[in-house]
Coordinates of C-alpha atoms and ligand atoms in Angstrom, one line a residue:
M1 CA -4.2 -1.4 -21.6
K2 CA -5.9 0.1 -18.6
A3 CA -4.1 -0.9 -15.4
D4 CA -4.7 -0.2 -11.7
L5 CA -1.5 -1.2 -9.9
H6 CA -2.3 -0.3 -6.3
C7 CA -5.3 -1.4 -4.2
H8 CA -6.1 -3.3 -1.0
S9 CA -8.2 -6.3 0.0
Y10 CA -9.5 -7.4 3.4
F11 CA -6.2 -9.3 3.8
S12 CA -4.8 -6.0 5.0
D13 CA -6.8 -2.8 5.6
G14 CA -9.1 -3.0 2.6
K15 CA -12.8 -3.8 3.3
H16 CA -13.4 -6.2 0.4
S17 CA -12.5 -9.6 -1.0
P18 CA -10.2 -10.1 -3.9
D19 CA -13.3 -11.3 -5.9
F20 CA -15.0 -8.0 -5.2
L21 CA -12.0 -6.1 -6.4
L22 CA -11.8 -8.1 -9.6
N23 CA -15.5 -7.6 -10.2
R24 CA -15.1 -3.9 -9.6
A25 CA -12.1 -3.7 -12.0
E26 CA -14.1 -5.5 -14.7
T27 CA -17.1 -3.1 -14.3
N28 CA -14.7 -0.2 -14.6
N29 CA -13.0 -1.7 -17.7
I30 CA -9.6 -2.3 -16.1
S31 CA -7.5 -4.9 -18.0
H32 CA -4.8 -5.4 -15.3
L33 CA -5.2 -5.2 -11.6
A34 CA -2.5 -5.5 -9.0
I35 CA -3.7 -6.2 -5.5
T36 CA -1.0 -4.7 -3.3
D37 CA -1.9 -5.4 0.4
H38 CA 0.3 -4.1 3.2
D39 CA 3.1 -6.5 3.8
F40 CA 1.2 -9.5 2.5
V41 CA 1.2 -11.2 -1.0
M42 CA -1.9 -13.2 -1.9
N43 CA -1.0 -16.4 -3.6
P44 CA -4.0 -16.9 -6.0
K45 CA -3.4 -20.7 -5.7
D46 CA -4.5 -20.5 -2.0
F47 CA -7.9 -18.9 -2.8
M48 CA -10.8 -19.9 -5.1
L49 CA -10.9 -16.7 -7.1
R50 CA -13.7 -16.3 -9.6
K51 CA -12.8 -16.4 -13.3
S52 CA -12.3 -12.8 -14.6
K53 CA -11.4 -11.0 -17.8
V54 CA -9.1 -8.9 -15.7
H55 CA -5.4 -10.0 -15.5
L56 CA -4.6 -10.3 -11.8
I57 CA -1.0 -9.3 -11.0
S58 CA 0.6 -10.4 -7.7
G59 CA 1.6 -7.4 -5.7
V60 CA 2.5 -6.0 -2.3
E61 CA 2.9 -2.6 -0.5
I62 CA 5.8 -2.7 1.9
S63 CA 6.1 -0.1 4.7
C64 CA 9.8 0.8 4.9
E65 CA 12.1 3.1 6.7
W66 CA 14.3 5.6 4.8
Q67 CA 16.2 8.3 6.7
N68 CA 13.9 8.0 9.8
R69 CA 10.8 8.4 7.7
E70 CA 8.2 5.9 6.7
I71 CA 7.8 5.4 3.0
H72 CA 5.9 2.8 1.0
I73 CA 7.3 0.6 -1.8
V74 CA 4.8 -1.3 -4.0
G75 CA 6.1 -4.5 -5.7
I76 CA 4.3 -5.7 -8.8
G77 CA 4.7 -9.0 -10.6
I78 CA 6.3 -10.8 -7.8
D79 CA 6.5 -14.5 -7.3
P80 CA 4.2 -15.1 -4.2
E81 CA 6.2 -18.3 -3.4
N82 CA 9.6 -16.6 -3.2
S83 CA 11.1 -17.5 0.1
L84 CA 13.3 -14.4 0.6
L85 CA 10.4 -12.1 0.2
E86 CA 8.1 -14.3 2.3
T87 CA 10.7 -14.4 5.2
M88 CA 10.9 -10.6 5.1
L89 CA 7.1 -10.1 5.0
L90 CA 6.7 -12.6 7.9
K91 CA 9.1 -10.4 10.0
Q92 CA 7.1 -7.3 9.0
R93 CA 3.8 -8.9 10.0
A94 CA 5.3 -10.2 13.3
N95 CA 6.3 -6.6 14.1
R96 CA 2.8 -5.4 13.2
E97 CA 1.4 -8.1 15.6
T98 CA 3.7 -6.9 18.4
R99 CA 2.8 -3.3 17.7
V100 CA -1.0 -4.0 17.9
E101 CA -0.5 -5.9 21.2
K102 CA 1.3 -2.8 22.6
I103 CA -1.5 -0.6 21.4
H104 CA -4.0 -2.9 23.0
R105 CA -2.1 -2.6 26.4
L106 CA -2.1 1.2 26.1
L107 CA -5.8 1.2 25.2
L108 CA -6.5 -0.9 28.3
K109 CA -5.0 1.9 30.4
A110 CA -7.6 4.2 28.8
D111 CA -10.3 1.6 29.8
I112 CA -10.8 0.6 26.2
D113 CA -11.0 -3.2 25.9
G114 CA -11.8 -5.5 23.0
L115 CA -9.2 -4.8 20.4
M116 CA -7.8 -8.3 20.2
K117 CA -11.3 -9.7 20.0
Y118 CA -12.1 -7.3 17.2
F119 CA -9.2 -8.6 15.2
E120 CA -10.6 -12.2 15.5
S121 CA -13.6 -11.0 13.6
Q122 CA -11.5 -9.6 10.7
H123 CA -10.1 -11.4 7.6
C124 CA -6.8 -9.5 7.8
I125 CA -3.5 -11.3 7.7
S126 CA -1.7 -8.1 8.0
K127 CA -2.8 -6.0 11.0
T128 CA -2.7 -2.2 10.7
R129 CA -3.6 0.9 12.7
S130 CA -6.3 1.4 10.2
H131 CA -8.1 -1.6 11.8
V132 CA -7.5 -0.1 15.2
A133 CA -9.0 3.2 14.1
D134 CA -12.2 1.3 12.9
F135 CA -12.3 -0.5 16.2
L136 CA -12.1 2.8 18.2
V137 CA -15.0 4.2 16.1
L138 CA -17.1 1.0 16.4
S139 CA -16.6 0.8 20.2
G140 CA -17.6 4.5 20.6
A141 CA -14.2 5.6 21.9
T142 CA -14.0 8.2 19.1
K143 CA -16.4 9.7 16.6
N144 CA -14.3 9.1 13.5
R145 CA -11.1 7.7 12.1
K146 CA -9.4 11.1 11.9
L147 CA -9.9 11.6 15.6
A148 CA -8.8 8.0 16.3
F149 CA -5.4 8.9 14.8
S150 CA -5.1 12.3 16.4
R151 CA -6.2 11.3 19.9
F152 CA -4.8 7.7 20.0
L153 CA -2.8 6.3 17.2
G154 CA -0.7 9.1 15.7
K155 CA 2.4 10.6 17.1
G156 CA 1.5 12.2 20.4
G157 CA -1.6 10.1 20.8
R158 CA -2.1 8.2 24.0
A159 CA -1.8 4.8 22.3
Y160 CA 1.0 5.7 20.0
V161 CA 3.5 3.0 19.3
P162 CA 6.3 3.6 16.9
A163 CA 6.6 1.1 14.1
I164 CA 9.6 -1.0 13.2
W165 CA 9.9 -1.4 9.4
V166 CA 12.5 -2.9 7.1
S167 CA 14.8 -0.5 5.3
M168 CA 13.9 0.7 1.8
E169 CA 17.0 -1.1 0.5
E170 CA 15.8 -4.5 2.0
A171 CA 12.3 -4.0 0.5
I172 CA 13.6 -3.3 -3.0
Y173 CA 16.1 -6.2 -2.8
A174 CA 13.3 -8.6 -1.7
I175 CA 11.0 -7.4 -4.5
S176 CA 13.8 -7.7 -7.1
S177 CA 14.8 -11.2 -5.8
S178 CA 11.2 -12.4 -6.3
G179 CA 11.1 -11.2 -9.9
G180 CA 9.1 -8.0 -9.2
I181 CA 9.2 -4.4 -10.2
S182 CA 9.7 -1.8 -7.3
V183 CA 7.5 1.3 -7.4
L184 CA 7.8 4.3 -5.1
A185 CA 4.2 4.6 -3.9
H186 CA 2.4 8.0 -3.6
P187 CA 5.6 10.2 -3.5
G188 CA 3.4 13.3 -2.9
R189 CA 2.1 12.0 0.4
Y190 CA 5.4 12.1 2.4
K191 CA 5.4 15.8 3.1
L192 CA 8.9 16.2 1.6
S193 CA 10.5 19.3 0.2
K194 CA 11.5 19.2 -3.5
Y195 CA 15.1 18.7 -2.3
Q196 CA 14.2 15.8 0.0
L197 CA 12.0 14.2 -2.7
N198 CA 15.0 14.4 -5.1
G199 CA 17.1 12.7 -2.5
L200 CA 14.5 9.9 -2.0
V201 CA 14.1 9.4 -5.7
D202 CA 17.9 9.2 -6.1
A203 CA 18.3 6.7 -3.3
F204 CA 15.3 4.7 -4.6
K205 CA 16.9 4.5 -8.1
K206 CA 20.4 3.7 -6.8
T207 CA 19.1 0.7 -4.8
G208 CA 17.3 -0.8 -7.8
G209 CA 13.9 0.9 -7.7
A210 CA 12.2 1.0 -11.1
A211 CA 9.1 3.2 -11.2
L212 CA 7.4 6.1 -9.6
E213 CA 3.7 6.1 -8.9
V214 CA 2.6 9.4 -10.5
S215 CA -1.1 9.1 -10.2
Y216 CA -3.3 7.9 -7.4
G217 CA -6.5 8.8 -5.5
N218 CA -6.9 12.5 -4.7
I219 CA -3.7 13.6 -6.3
H220 CA -3.5 17.3 -7.3
P221 CA -3.0 17.7 -11.0
N222 CA 0.2 19.9 -10.4
V223 CA 1.7 17.1 -8.2
K224 CA 0.9 14.5 -10.9
K225 CA 2.6 16.7 -13.5
A226 CA 5.7 17.3 -11.4
L227 CA 5.9 13.5 -10.6
E228 CA 5.7 12.6 -14.3
E229 CA 8.5 15.1 -15.0
T230 CA 10.6 13.7 -12.1
A231 CA 10.2 10.1 -13.4
L232 CA 11.2 11.1 -17.0
K233 CA 14.2 13.2 -15.7
N234 CA 15.4 10.3 -13.6
K235 CA 14.7 7.7 -16.3
L236 CA 12.3 5.8 -14.1
F237 CA 9.2 4.0 -15.3
I238 CA 5.7 5.3 -14.5
S239 CA 3.1 3.5 -12.5
A240 CA -0.4 4.4 -11.3
G241 CA -3.1 3.0 -9.0
S242 CA -6.2 4.0 -7.1
D243 CA -5.0 2.9 -3.6
F244 CA -8.6 1.8 -3.3
H245 CA -9.6 0.4 0.2
D246 CA -13.3 0.7 0.7
A247 CA -16.3 1.2 -1.5
G248 CA -18.3 2.5 1.4
A249 CA -15.9 5.4 2.2
H250 CA -14.4 8.3 0.2
W251 CA -11.7 6.2 -1.4
T252 CA -11.0 6.6 -5.1
D253 CA -12.8 3.7 -7.0
I254 CA -10.7 1.1 -8.8
G255 CA -9.3 2.7 -12.0
K256 CA -10.7 6.2 -11.2
F257 CA -7.4 8.0 -10.6
P258 CA -6.3 10.7 -13.2
Q259 CA -4.9 9.1 -16.3
I260 CA -1.2 9.2 -17.1
S261 CA -0.5 11.9 -19.7
V262 CA 0.1 10.8 -23.3
P263 CA 3.9 11.7 -23.5
A264 CA 4.5 10.0 -20.1
E265 CA 2.6 6.8 -21.1
K266 CA 5.6 5.9 -23.4
Y267 CA 7.5 5.1 -20.1
A268 CA 4.6 3.3 -18.4
V269 CA 5.7 0.4 -16.3
W270 CA 4.2 -2.1 -18.8
Q271 CA 7.2 -1.2 -21.1
H272 CA 9.5 -2.6 -18.4
P273 CA 11.4 -5.7 -19.5
K274 CA 10.1 -7.7 -16.5
W275 CA 6.4 -7.0 -17.4
Y276 CA 4.9 -10.2 -18.8
F277 CA 1.2 -10.0 -18.0
Ligands
AMP1 P1 0.0 1.1 9.7 O1 0.6 0.6 8.5 O2 -0.4 0.0 10.7 O3 0.8 2.2 10.4 O4 -1.4 1.8 9.4 C1 -1.4 2.8 8.4 C2 -2.7 2.8 7.7 O5 -3.6 3.6 8.5 C3 -2.6 3.5 6.4 O6 -2.5 2.6 5.4 C4 -3.8 4.3 6.3 O7 -4.8 3.6 5.6 C5 -4.3 4.6 7.7 N1 -3.9 5.9 8.2 C6 -2.7 6.4 8.6 N2 -2.7 7.7 9.1 C7 -4.1 8.0 9.0 C8 -4.8 9.2 9.4 N3 -4.2 10.2 10.0 N4 -6.1 9.2 9.3 C9 -6.8 8.1 8.7 N5 -6.1 7.0 8.3 C10 -4.8 6.9 8.5
MN2 MN1 -4.0 1.2 4.0
MN3 MN1 0.6 3.6 1.2
MN4 MN1 -1.9 1.6 -0.3

């Protein structure tokens, strides 16, 4: 078993097709791949995917609010046709749409036109600020994505628009209702103190969360070790994924994140009763 349970396609802010991701997974000897786009679940029935040795798992990464912070919950093994989840994701994507329109209006004030036209040329079903950052670089408004966030899109930037996300509880409930397993994504990226992280993990578990993502692209070995210990201490399962977006940039390749340690692997998410792939 070699699974990568977190990556993005061009249906959100990834740069590549699902076929490309499957191909890459096969090349890198991955047996199970979950494509987890931001607030969008791909239904394989709707797309002509190539035949692959890799087991494709339906997934999603939901942006949520917890105690006035943004956190991400990955859902794996969900039914893409579940109506409760779909209704919630439609609401999320509608809020993303509104946010992008507001950003567009703020950019117009800075004499930057063309964002909506740019989106027409993209495959995305879920619109993100990541797309807007690419547009700002492409149009010459900023030199790179980092500057796009600091000057325009991040807090304090001139085109900053706060997001409206569902609560963590709603996201976990929707994932569970659709038969999926909830994973707290990249817990080391939220800039939380140890105390705050314990509070988040506690709330996540109490609302039905099942697993912690303990390994992902660019994770520090000490953070990975601490997260494995946190998962075991809290009797949570363990998940891992590259969070791959783009082969042309410095994203971790599919399957190339640090491996889960041998003792922690006993609690890997593929031991979860809902895992059937
Ligand atoms: P959104 O979900 O629309 O707020 O967009 C967030 C996406 O933008 C994330 O998934 C990242 O890929 C990207 N992102 C967020 N902050 C930054 C940053 N400071 N620099 C570069 N990319 C970022
Ligand atoms: Mn992203
Ligand atoms: Mn994320
Ligand atoms: Mn992600």
